Short mmCIF file of N, CA and C in Angstrom, two decimals:
data_model
loop_
_atom_site.label_atom_id
_atom_site.label_comp_id
_atom_site.label_asym_id
_atom_site.label_seq_id
_atom_site.Cartn_x
_atom_site.Cartn_y
_atom_site.Cartn_z
N MET A 1 -12.51 -0.91 -9.87
CA MET A 1 -12.60 0.37 -9.18
C MET A 1 -12.01 1.53 -9.96
N GLU A 2 -12.63 2.56 -9.79
CA GLU A 2 -12.25 3.86 -10.61
C GLU A 2 -11.28 4.62 -9.56
N LEU A 3 -10.68 5.60 -10.34
CA LEU A 3 -9.68 6.39 -9.47
C LEU A 3 -10.28 7.21 -8.28
N ASN A 4 -11.47 7.81 -8.57
CA ASN A 4 -12.15 8.55 -7.63
C ASN A 4 -12.61 7.61 -6.39
N ASP A 5 -13.05 6.33 -6.75
CA ASP A 5 -13.31 5.50 -5.54
C ASP A 5 -12.03 5.10 -4.78
N ALA A 6 -10.90 4.91 -5.47
CA ALA A 6 -9.50 4.60 -4.75
C ALA A 6 -9.12 5.83 -3.88
N ILE A 7 -9.37 7.08 -4.40
CA ILE A 7 -9.03 8.25 -3.72
C ILE A 7 -9.92 8.33 -2.31
N GLN A 8 -11.08 7.95 -2.56
CA GLN A 8 -12.07 8.14 -1.47
C GLN A 8 -11.85 7.06 -0.34
N LEU A 9 -11.39 5.86 -0.92
CA LEU A 9 -11.05 4.72 -0.05
C LEU A 9 -9.78 5.00 0.88
N ILE A 10 -8.82 5.82 0.31
CA ILE A 10 -7.65 6.02 1.17
C ILE A 10 -7.69 7.43 1.89
N GLN A 11 -8.80 8.06 1.64
CA GLN A 11 -8.81 9.53 2.07
C GLN A 11 -8.40 9.59 3.64
N ASN A 12 -7.47 10.34 4.10
CA ASN A 12 -7.15 10.55 5.38
C ASN A 12 -6.24 11.73 5.44
N ASP A 13 -6.49 12.79 6.48
CA ASP A 13 -5.70 13.90 6.49
C ASP A 13 -4.15 13.50 6.82
N GLN A 14 -3.96 12.34 7.42
CA GLN A 14 -2.60 12.06 7.72
C GLN A 14 -1.80 11.76 6.64
N LEU A 15 -2.35 11.53 5.36
CA LEU A 15 -1.62 11.16 4.26
C LEU A 15 -0.98 12.58 3.59
N SER A 16 -1.65 13.72 3.96
CA SER A 16 -1.27 15.00 3.45
C SER A 16 -0.13 15.53 4.31
N SER A 17 0.86 15.95 3.64
CA SER A 17 2.07 16.49 4.46
C SER A 17 2.50 17.90 3.93
N SER A 18 3.09 18.65 4.85
CA SER A 18 3.64 19.81 4.22
C SER A 18 5.03 19.82 3.92
N GLN A 19 5.54 18.55 3.78
CA GLN A 19 6.85 18.34 3.19
C GLN A 19 6.81 17.47 1.89
N ILE A 20 7.83 17.41 1.17
CA ILE A 20 7.97 16.56 0.00
C ILE A 20 8.34 15.19 0.64
N THR A 21 7.56 14.11 0.10
CA THR A 21 7.82 12.74 0.69
C THR A 21 8.13 11.82 -0.32
N GLN A 22 8.66 10.60 0.08
CA GLN A 22 8.85 9.56 -0.72
C GLN A 22 8.14 8.34 -0.26
N TRP A 23 7.38 7.64 -1.29
CA TRP A 23 6.71 6.42 -0.87
C TRP A 23 7.08 5.43 -1.90
N ALA A 24 6.66 4.10 -1.61
CA ALA A 24 6.76 2.99 -2.67
C ALA A 24 5.32 2.34 -2.64
N ASP A 25 4.91 1.88 -3.79
CA ASP A 25 3.72 1.24 -4.00
C ASP A 25 4.10 -0.11 -4.43
N LEU A 26 4.11 -1.10 -3.44
CA LEU A 26 4.49 -2.43 -3.82
C LEU A 26 3.37 -3.31 -4.38
N GLY A 27 3.70 -3.86 -5.47
CA GLY A 27 2.56 -4.58 -6.23
C GLY A 27 1.68 -3.67 -6.82
N CYS A 28 2.19 -2.64 -7.55
CA CYS A 28 1.44 -1.45 -8.06
C CYS A 28 0.32 -1.92 -9.08
N GLY A 29 0.56 -3.11 -9.73
CA GLY A 29 -0.44 -3.43 -10.70
C GLY A 29 -0.62 -2.31 -11.85
N SER A 30 -1.79 -1.91 -12.12
CA SER A 30 -2.14 -0.94 -13.22
C SER A 30 -1.51 0.50 -12.63
N GLY A 31 -1.48 0.59 -11.38
CA GLY A 31 -0.95 1.95 -10.89
C GLY A 31 -2.09 2.70 -10.38
N LEU A 32 -3.33 2.13 -10.08
CA LEU A 32 -4.57 2.84 -9.69
C LEU A 32 -4.07 3.46 -8.28
N PHE A 33 -3.60 2.82 -7.23
CA PHE A 33 -3.38 3.39 -6.01
C PHE A 33 -2.10 4.13 -5.99
N THR A 34 -1.17 4.10 -6.98
CA THR A 34 -0.11 4.94 -7.15
C THR A 34 -0.74 6.38 -7.47
N ALA A 35 -1.74 6.40 -8.45
CA ALA A 35 -2.36 7.76 -8.89
C ALA A 35 -3.16 8.11 -7.69
N ALA A 36 -3.87 7.24 -7.06
CA ALA A 36 -4.67 7.80 -5.96
C ALA A 36 -3.78 8.46 -4.75
N LEU A 37 -2.82 7.86 -4.36
CA LEU A 37 -1.86 8.38 -3.47
C LEU A 37 -1.19 9.76 -3.80
N SER A 38 -0.95 9.86 -5.08
CA SER A 38 -0.34 11.12 -5.48
C SER A 38 -1.22 12.27 -5.35
N HIS A 39 -2.66 12.09 -5.34
CA HIS A 39 -3.39 13.19 -5.02
C HIS A 39 -3.39 13.73 -3.57
N PHE A 40 -2.74 13.07 -2.71
CA PHE A 40 -2.36 13.64 -1.29
C PHE A 40 -0.92 14.14 -0.99
N LEU A 41 -0.19 13.97 -2.13
CA LEU A 41 1.35 14.40 -1.89
C LEU A 41 1.63 15.80 -2.55
N LEU A 42 2.62 16.41 -1.94
CA LEU A 42 3.06 17.67 -2.65
C LEU A 42 3.89 17.50 -3.90
N PRO A 43 3.77 18.45 -4.80
CA PRO A 43 4.66 18.46 -5.94
C PRO A 43 6.17 18.24 -5.47
N GLY A 44 6.83 17.42 -6.26
CA GLY A 44 8.21 17.10 -5.93
C GLY A 44 8.32 15.83 -5.05
N SER A 45 7.30 15.20 -4.61
CA SER A 45 7.23 13.97 -3.89
C SER A 45 7.42 12.83 -4.89
N THR A 46 7.87 11.75 -4.50
CA THR A 46 8.19 10.61 -5.41
C THR A 46 7.48 9.36 -4.97
N ILE A 47 6.94 8.76 -5.87
CA ILE A 47 6.34 7.35 -5.74
C ILE A 47 7.09 6.39 -6.53
N HIS A 48 7.74 5.31 -5.86
CA HIS A 48 8.25 4.13 -6.56
C HIS A 48 7.14 3.19 -6.77
N ALA A 49 6.75 2.93 -8.11
CA ALA A 49 5.77 2.07 -8.50
C ALA A 49 6.39 0.70 -8.85
N ILE A 50 6.16 -0.40 -7.96
CA ILE A 50 6.91 -1.62 -8.29
C ILE A 50 6.03 -2.76 -8.47
N ASP A 51 6.39 -3.42 -9.56
CA ASP A 51 5.45 -4.69 -9.87
C ASP A 51 6.50 -5.73 -10.62
N TYR A 52 6.20 -6.84 -10.69
CA TYR A 52 6.99 -7.80 -11.41
C TYR A 52 6.53 -7.56 -12.77
N ARG A 53 5.33 -7.19 -13.12
CA ARG A 53 4.80 -6.76 -14.51
C ARG A 53 4.42 -5.44 -14.45
N PRO A 54 5.32 -4.28 -14.37
CA PRO A 54 4.82 -2.97 -14.22
C PRO A 54 4.14 -2.43 -15.42
N PRO A 55 3.25 -1.47 -15.34
CA PRO A 55 2.69 -0.74 -16.49
C PRO A 55 3.75 0.12 -17.28
N ALA A 56 3.37 0.27 -18.41
CA ALA A 56 4.42 1.13 -19.12
C ALA A 56 4.09 2.68 -18.60
N SER A 57 3.04 2.85 -18.34
CA SER A 57 2.85 4.37 -17.61
C SER A 57 1.68 4.29 -16.69
N ILE A 58 1.56 5.36 -15.91
CA ILE A 58 0.43 5.33 -14.91
C ILE A 58 -0.31 6.74 -15.18
N LYS A 59 -1.62 6.58 -15.30
CA LYS A 59 -2.45 7.81 -15.82
C LYS A 59 -2.84 8.44 -14.57
N SER A 60 -3.32 9.66 -14.74
CA SER A 60 -3.89 10.46 -13.69
C SER A 60 -3.19 10.77 -12.42
N VAL A 61 -1.81 10.82 -12.51
CA VAL A 61 -1.00 11.11 -11.45
C VAL A 61 -1.03 12.75 -11.32
N LYS A 62 -1.07 13.06 -10.14
CA LYS A 62 -1.16 14.57 -9.81
C LYS A 62 0.16 15.34 -10.47
N ALA A 63 -0.25 16.32 -11.01
CA ALA A 63 1.13 17.10 -11.53
C ALA A 63 2.12 17.49 -10.46
N GLY A 64 3.36 17.20 -10.96
CA GLY A 64 4.47 17.55 -10.18
C GLY A 64 4.92 16.33 -9.20
N VAL A 65 4.10 15.46 -9.07
CA VAL A 65 4.57 14.25 -8.34
C VAL A 65 5.25 13.19 -9.15
N ASN A 66 6.45 12.73 -8.82
CA ASN A 66 7.31 11.88 -9.79
C ASN A 66 6.85 10.63 -9.50
N VAL A 67 6.81 9.63 -10.61
CA VAL A 67 6.41 8.18 -10.35
C VAL A 67 7.58 7.45 -11.05
N LYS A 68 8.18 6.75 -10.35
CA LYS A 68 9.34 5.89 -10.95
C LYS A 68 8.81 4.40 -11.04
N ILE A 69 8.43 4.00 -12.27
CA ILE A 69 8.10 2.68 -12.38
C ILE A 69 9.26 1.76 -12.62
N GLU A 70 9.23 0.60 -11.55
CA GLU A 70 10.22 -0.31 -11.49
C GLU A 70 9.74 -1.62 -11.53
N GLU A 71 10.58 -2.48 -12.29
CA GLU A 71 10.17 -3.95 -12.32
C GLU A 71 10.83 -4.80 -11.19
N ALA A 72 10.19 -5.42 -10.36
CA ALA A 72 10.79 -6.27 -9.35
C ALA A 72 9.67 -6.93 -8.73
N ASP A 73 10.04 -8.14 -7.97
CA ASP A 73 9.33 -8.90 -7.21
C ASP A 73 9.41 -8.26 -5.74
N PHE A 74 8.47 -7.63 -5.38
CA PHE A 74 8.56 -6.90 -4.04
C PHE A 74 8.71 -7.74 -2.96
N VAL A 75 8.27 -9.13 -2.99
CA VAL A 75 8.38 -10.13 -1.84
C VAL A 75 9.94 -10.49 -1.82
N ASN A 76 10.42 -10.85 -2.84
CA ASN A 76 11.60 -11.71 -2.82
C ASN A 76 12.89 -10.89 -3.36
N ASP A 77 12.60 -9.81 -4.08
CA ASP A 77 13.87 -8.98 -4.47
C ASP A 77 14.05 -8.06 -3.30
N PRO A 78 15.55 -7.61 -3.12
CA PRO A 78 15.78 -6.56 -2.31
C PRO A 78 15.40 -5.27 -2.61
N PHE A 79 14.97 -4.35 -1.63
CA PHE A 79 14.59 -2.87 -2.12
C PHE A 79 15.79 -2.21 -2.51
N PHE A 80 15.74 -1.34 -3.50
CA PHE A 80 16.72 -0.54 -3.89
C PHE A 80 16.56 0.90 -3.37
N PHE A 81 15.80 1.12 -2.33
CA PHE A 81 15.63 2.40 -1.76
C PHE A 81 15.60 2.31 -0.21
N ASN A 82 15.71 3.35 0.45
CA ASN A 82 15.39 3.36 2.02
C ASN A 82 15.00 4.71 2.26
N ASP A 83 14.85 4.92 3.55
CA ASP A 83 14.46 6.15 4.19
C ASP A 83 13.07 6.68 3.67
N LEU A 84 12.20 5.64 3.28
CA LEU A 84 10.89 6.17 2.81
C LEU A 84 9.98 6.64 3.89
N ASP A 85 9.09 7.58 3.45
CA ASP A 85 7.98 8.06 4.19
C ASP A 85 6.90 6.96 4.43
N GLY A 86 6.76 6.27 3.45
CA GLY A 86 5.70 5.37 3.48
C GLY A 86 5.65 4.30 2.32
N PHE A 87 4.81 3.27 2.68
CA PHE A 87 4.62 2.21 1.64
C PHE A 87 3.09 2.12 1.47
N VAL A 88 2.80 1.93 0.32
CA VAL A 88 1.16 1.48 -0.16
C VAL A 88 1.35 0.05 -0.64
N MET A 89 0.38 -0.69 -0.12
CA MET A 89 0.14 -2.09 -0.50
C MET A 89 -1.28 -2.28 -0.69
N ALA A 90 -1.67 -2.13 -2.04
CA ALA A 90 -3.10 -2.32 -2.36
C ALA A 90 -3.33 -3.62 -2.87
N ASN A 91 -4.10 -4.50 -2.27
CA ASN A 91 -4.25 -6.00 -2.81
C ASN A 91 -2.98 -6.62 -3.15
N ALA A 92 -1.98 -6.39 -2.20
CA ALA A 92 -0.67 -6.97 -2.43
C ALA A 92 -0.25 -7.82 -1.24
N LEU A 93 -0.50 -7.37 0.04
CA LEU A 93 -0.16 -8.10 1.21
C LEU A 93 -0.63 -9.45 1.26
N HIS A 94 -1.63 -9.76 0.50
CA HIS A 94 -2.32 -11.22 0.73
C HIS A 94 -1.33 -12.07 -0.23
N TYR A 95 -0.37 -11.59 -0.86
CA TYR A 95 0.60 -12.45 -1.54
C TYR A 95 1.84 -12.73 -0.78
N VAL A 96 1.93 -12.18 0.45
CA VAL A 96 3.09 -12.40 1.31
C VAL A 96 2.81 -13.52 2.29
N LYS A 97 3.57 -14.67 2.14
CA LYS A 97 3.37 -15.83 3.17
C LYS A 97 4.12 -15.54 4.36
N ASP A 98 5.43 -15.23 4.33
CA ASP A 98 6.12 -14.93 5.55
C ASP A 98 6.12 -13.49 5.92
N ARG A 99 4.97 -13.09 6.43
CA ARG A 99 4.89 -11.70 6.85
C ARG A 99 5.80 -11.06 7.88
N PRO A 100 6.15 -11.88 8.95
CA PRO A 100 7.30 -11.26 9.90
C PRO A 100 8.50 -11.05 9.38
N ASN A 101 8.97 -11.92 8.20
CA ASN A 101 10.14 -11.71 7.63
C ASN A 101 10.15 -10.42 6.69
N PHE A 102 9.00 -10.44 5.99
CA PHE A 102 8.76 -9.26 5.08
C PHE A 102 8.76 -7.87 5.90
N MET A 103 8.31 -7.90 6.96
CA MET A 103 7.99 -6.67 7.88
C MET A 103 9.48 -6.20 8.33
N ARG A 104 10.39 -7.24 8.41
CA ARG A 104 11.71 -6.74 8.68
C ARG A 104 12.28 -6.01 7.64
N LYS A 105 12.09 -6.45 6.48
CA LYS A 105 12.55 -5.68 5.18
C LYS A 105 11.86 -4.32 4.93
N ILE A 106 10.52 -4.30 5.35
CA ILE A 106 9.85 -2.92 5.33
C ILE A 106 10.40 -2.00 6.43
N ASN A 107 10.55 -2.50 7.47
CA ASN A 107 10.95 -1.69 8.63
C ASN A 107 12.28 -1.02 8.24
N PHE A 108 13.22 -1.88 7.68
CA PHE A 108 14.60 -1.44 7.37
C PHE A 108 14.53 -0.25 6.42
N ALA A 109 13.57 -0.20 5.52
CA ALA A 109 13.52 0.80 4.37
C ALA A 109 12.59 2.10 4.87
N LEU A 110 11.86 1.85 5.90
CA LEU A 110 10.95 2.87 6.35
C LEU A 110 11.46 3.90 7.47
N LYS A 111 11.30 5.19 7.12
CA LYS A 111 11.91 6.19 8.24
C LYS A 111 11.18 5.93 9.55
N PRO A 112 11.83 6.34 10.68
CA PRO A 112 11.01 6.28 11.91
C PRO A 112 9.76 7.27 11.80
N GLY A 113 8.63 6.74 12.17
CA GLY A 113 7.30 7.55 12.04
C GLY A 113 6.75 7.35 10.71
N GLY A 114 7.29 6.53 9.87
CA GLY A 114 6.81 6.26 8.45
C GLY A 114 5.39 5.64 8.58
N SER A 115 4.69 5.50 7.35
CA SER A 115 3.30 5.01 7.23
C SER A 115 3.30 3.75 6.44
N LEU A 116 2.30 3.04 6.78
CA LEU A 116 1.99 1.85 5.77
C LEU A 116 0.46 2.06 5.64
N LEU A 117 0.14 2.11 4.22
CA LEU A 117 -1.28 2.35 3.75
C LEU A 117 -1.48 0.95 3.08
N ILE A 118 -2.50 0.20 3.75
CA ILE A 118 -2.92 -1.15 3.32
C ILE A 118 -4.22 -1.17 2.81
N VAL A 119 -4.45 -1.69 1.70
CA VAL A 119 -5.82 -2.06 0.97
C VAL A 119 -5.90 -3.50 0.83
N GLU A 120 -6.91 -4.15 1.47
CA GLU A 120 -7.19 -5.57 1.35
C GLU A 120 -8.57 -5.92 1.42
N TYR A 121 -8.84 -7.26 1.11
CA TYR A 121 -10.13 -7.86 1.40
C TYR A 121 -10.41 -8.01 2.64
N ASP A 122 -11.57 -7.88 3.18
CA ASP A 122 -11.97 -8.10 4.66
C ASP A 122 -12.34 -9.44 4.92
N THR A 123 -11.47 -10.30 4.67
CA THR A 123 -11.69 -11.68 4.87
C THR A 123 -10.43 -12.59 5.25
N ASP A 124 -10.61 -13.61 5.87
CA ASP A 124 -9.52 -14.48 6.11
C ASP A 124 -9.61 -15.92 5.38
N GLN A 125 -10.56 -15.88 4.38
CA GLN A 125 -10.89 -17.16 3.54
C GLN A 125 -9.95 -17.07 2.30
N PRO A 126 -9.10 -17.83 2.15
CA PRO A 126 -8.27 -17.77 1.00
C PRO A 126 -9.08 -18.07 -0.31
N VAL A 127 -8.63 -17.58 -1.43
CA VAL A 127 -8.95 -17.79 -2.77
C VAL A 127 -7.80 -18.21 -3.45
N PRO A 128 -7.53 -19.44 -3.83
CA PRO A 128 -6.36 -19.86 -4.45
C PRO A 128 -5.89 -19.14 -5.67
N THR A 129 -4.70 -18.67 -5.87
CA THR A 129 -4.08 -17.99 -6.83
C THR A 129 -4.21 -16.49 -6.54
N TRP A 130 -5.52 -16.08 -6.49
CA TRP A 130 -5.76 -14.60 -6.36
C TRP A 130 -5.66 -14.04 -4.92
N VAL A 131 -6.03 -14.65 -3.87
CA VAL A 131 -5.94 -14.17 -2.50
C VAL A 131 -5.35 -15.35 -1.68
N PRO A 132 -3.99 -15.75 -1.82
CA PRO A 132 -3.56 -17.11 -1.19
C PRO A 132 -3.60 -16.75 0.32
N TYR A 133 -3.14 -15.67 0.81
CA TYR A 133 -2.82 -15.39 2.26
C TYR A 133 -3.63 -14.19 2.62
N PRO A 134 -5.02 -14.28 2.66
CA PRO A 134 -5.90 -13.05 3.13
C PRO A 134 -5.59 -12.60 4.53
N LEU A 135 -5.96 -11.26 4.79
CA LEU A 135 -5.72 -10.68 5.98
C LEU A 135 -7.04 -9.79 6.18
N SER A 136 -7.99 -10.23 7.01
CA SER A 136 -9.17 -9.40 7.26
C SER A 136 -8.55 -8.17 8.16
N TYR A 137 -9.46 -7.04 8.35
CA TYR A 137 -8.99 -6.02 9.18
C TYR A 137 -8.66 -6.50 10.54
N LYS A 138 -9.37 -7.47 11.18
CA LYS A 138 -9.12 -7.82 12.50
C LYS A 138 -7.77 -8.40 12.52
N SER A 139 -7.49 -9.38 11.45
CA SER A 139 -6.17 -10.13 11.38
C SER A 139 -5.01 -9.20 11.28
N LEU A 140 -5.42 -8.15 10.44
CA LEU A 140 -4.32 -7.14 10.13
C LEU A 140 -3.91 -6.40 11.49
N GLN A 141 -5.02 -6.04 12.23
CA GLN A 141 -4.71 -5.41 13.57
C GLN A 141 -3.78 -6.35 14.48
N GLN A 142 -4.25 -7.48 14.66
CA GLN A 142 -3.45 -8.47 15.58
C GLN A 142 -1.94 -8.52 14.93
N PHE A 143 -1.92 -8.70 13.70
CA PHE A 143 -0.41 -8.95 13.13
C PHE A 143 0.46 -7.79 13.36
N PHE A 144 -0.14 -6.60 13.12
CA PHE A 144 0.62 -5.23 13.14
C PHE A 144 1.10 -4.98 14.61
N GLU A 145 -0.02 -5.25 15.48
CA GLU A 145 0.36 -4.96 16.99
C GLU A 145 1.38 -5.93 17.23
N SER A 146 1.50 -7.20 16.94
CA SER A 146 2.53 -8.16 17.29
C SER A 146 3.79 -7.79 16.72
N GLN A 147 3.90 -6.73 15.64
CA GLN A 147 5.02 -6.30 15.09
C GLN A 147 5.53 -5.06 15.73
N GLY A 148 4.74 -4.48 16.76
CA GLY A 148 5.12 -3.31 17.43
C GLY A 148 4.40 -2.09 16.86
N TYR A 149 3.61 -2.22 16.09
CA TYR A 149 2.80 -1.01 15.62
C TYR A 149 1.72 -0.70 16.38
N THR A 150 1.59 0.48 16.84
CA THR A 150 0.60 0.86 17.80
C THR A 150 -0.61 1.78 17.33
N ARG A 151 -0.35 2.38 16.11
CA ARG A 151 -1.59 3.15 15.68
C ARG A 151 -1.99 2.51 14.38
N ILE A 152 -3.14 1.92 14.39
CA ILE A 152 -3.72 1.07 13.30
C ILE A 152 -5.15 1.75 13.14
N THR A 153 -5.41 2.42 11.88
CA THR A 153 -6.57 3.07 11.71
C THR A 153 -7.22 2.48 10.51
N LYS A 154 -8.54 2.02 10.74
CA LYS A 154 -9.27 1.78 9.49
C LYS A 154 -9.85 3.01 8.95
N LEU A 155 -9.58 3.14 7.62
CA LEU A 155 -10.13 4.32 6.85
C LEU A 155 -11.38 4.09 6.45
N GLN A 156 -11.58 3.76 5.12
CA GLN A 156 -12.92 3.45 4.58
C GLN A 156 -12.98 2.04 3.97
N THR A 157 -14.21 1.62 3.47
CA THR A 157 -14.54 0.32 2.94
C THR A 157 -15.12 0.64 1.54
N HIS A 158 -15.06 -0.46 0.82
CA HIS A 158 -15.76 -0.17 -0.64
C HIS A 158 -16.21 -1.78 -0.88
N PRO A 159 -17.32 -1.82 -1.57
CA PRO A 159 -17.73 -3.20 -1.97
C PRO A 159 -16.81 -3.75 -3.01
N SER A 160 -16.56 -5.03 -2.83
CA SER A 160 -15.71 -5.76 -3.75
C SER A 160 -16.67 -6.14 -5.04
N LEU A 161 -15.84 -5.98 -6.20
CA LEU A 161 -16.57 -6.45 -7.41
C LEU A 161 -17.03 -7.95 -7.34
N TYR A 162 -16.15 -8.72 -6.65
CA TYR A 162 -16.36 -10.08 -6.61
C TYR A 162 -17.42 -10.57 -5.44
N GLY A 163 -17.96 -9.59 -4.67
CA GLY A 163 -18.91 -9.88 -3.75
C GLY A 163 -18.73 -10.70 -2.58
N ARG A 164 -17.39 -11.13 -2.41
CA ARG A 164 -17.26 -12.02 -1.22
C ARG A 164 -16.96 -11.24 0.01
N ALA A 165 -16.28 -10.11 -0.01
CA ALA A 165 -15.98 -9.40 1.14
C ALA A 165 -15.59 -7.97 0.64
N ASN A 166 -15.81 -7.06 1.53
CA ASN A 166 -15.66 -5.55 1.31
C ASN A 166 -14.10 -5.44 1.31
N ILE A 167 -13.73 -4.26 0.66
CA ILE A 167 -12.17 -3.92 0.55
C ILE A 167 -12.14 -2.84 1.53
N TYR A 168 -11.16 -2.92 2.32
CA TYR A 168 -10.85 -1.94 3.30
C TYR A 168 -9.62 -1.22 3.22
N ALA A 169 -9.38 -0.09 3.72
CA ALA A 169 -8.06 0.70 3.68
C ALA A 169 -7.72 0.98 5.16
N ALA A 170 -6.48 0.70 5.36
CA ALA A 170 -5.88 0.95 6.88
C ALA A 170 -4.67 1.75 6.71
N LEU A 171 -4.53 2.75 7.70
CA LEU A 171 -3.34 3.54 7.77
C LEU A 171 -2.67 3.00 9.11
N ILE A 172 -1.29 2.79 9.04
CA ILE A 172 -0.60 2.13 10.14
C ILE A 172 0.72 2.90 10.41
N HIS A 173 1.00 3.12 11.67
CA HIS A 173 2.20 3.80 12.05
C HIS A 173 2.84 3.10 13.26
N ARG A 174 4.10 3.14 13.44
CA ARG A 174 4.77 2.64 14.52
C ARG A 174 4.43 3.51 15.77
#
């Protein structure tokens, strides 16, 4: 996926804010969705880009948006931040086996009214190693409703390079 595709996939007016915000991109990989998210944030905003093998740098970040690249296992390591406006997890939530426990960790670090931006494959069929705990959009809705989230919005979809299922983006609020 290219940067413009990632920007279009997560496009939503609710991502744009009139205030400086602080986000974390969990399992940032190459930083594609870190860069995409930055295009919706005000200068002075910060994104913590977290991965167990983080990139040395992230290209195409909007000018003025700060990116802090940090090495960590987002599932097992404690978070070193709190009071975040949002989390983005692009093709990362499918690595979390114990989602209810993981959500307690997320909720502790998320401001009241904060956002979760999820990008996932729209399937419940596991692919060993690559997608061990998949989460179709329907399953995502059910899971987050069970966790007390009431506003779950499917944004856009994009064809997967692997042809098995589309990729979807969802924006979630408590």
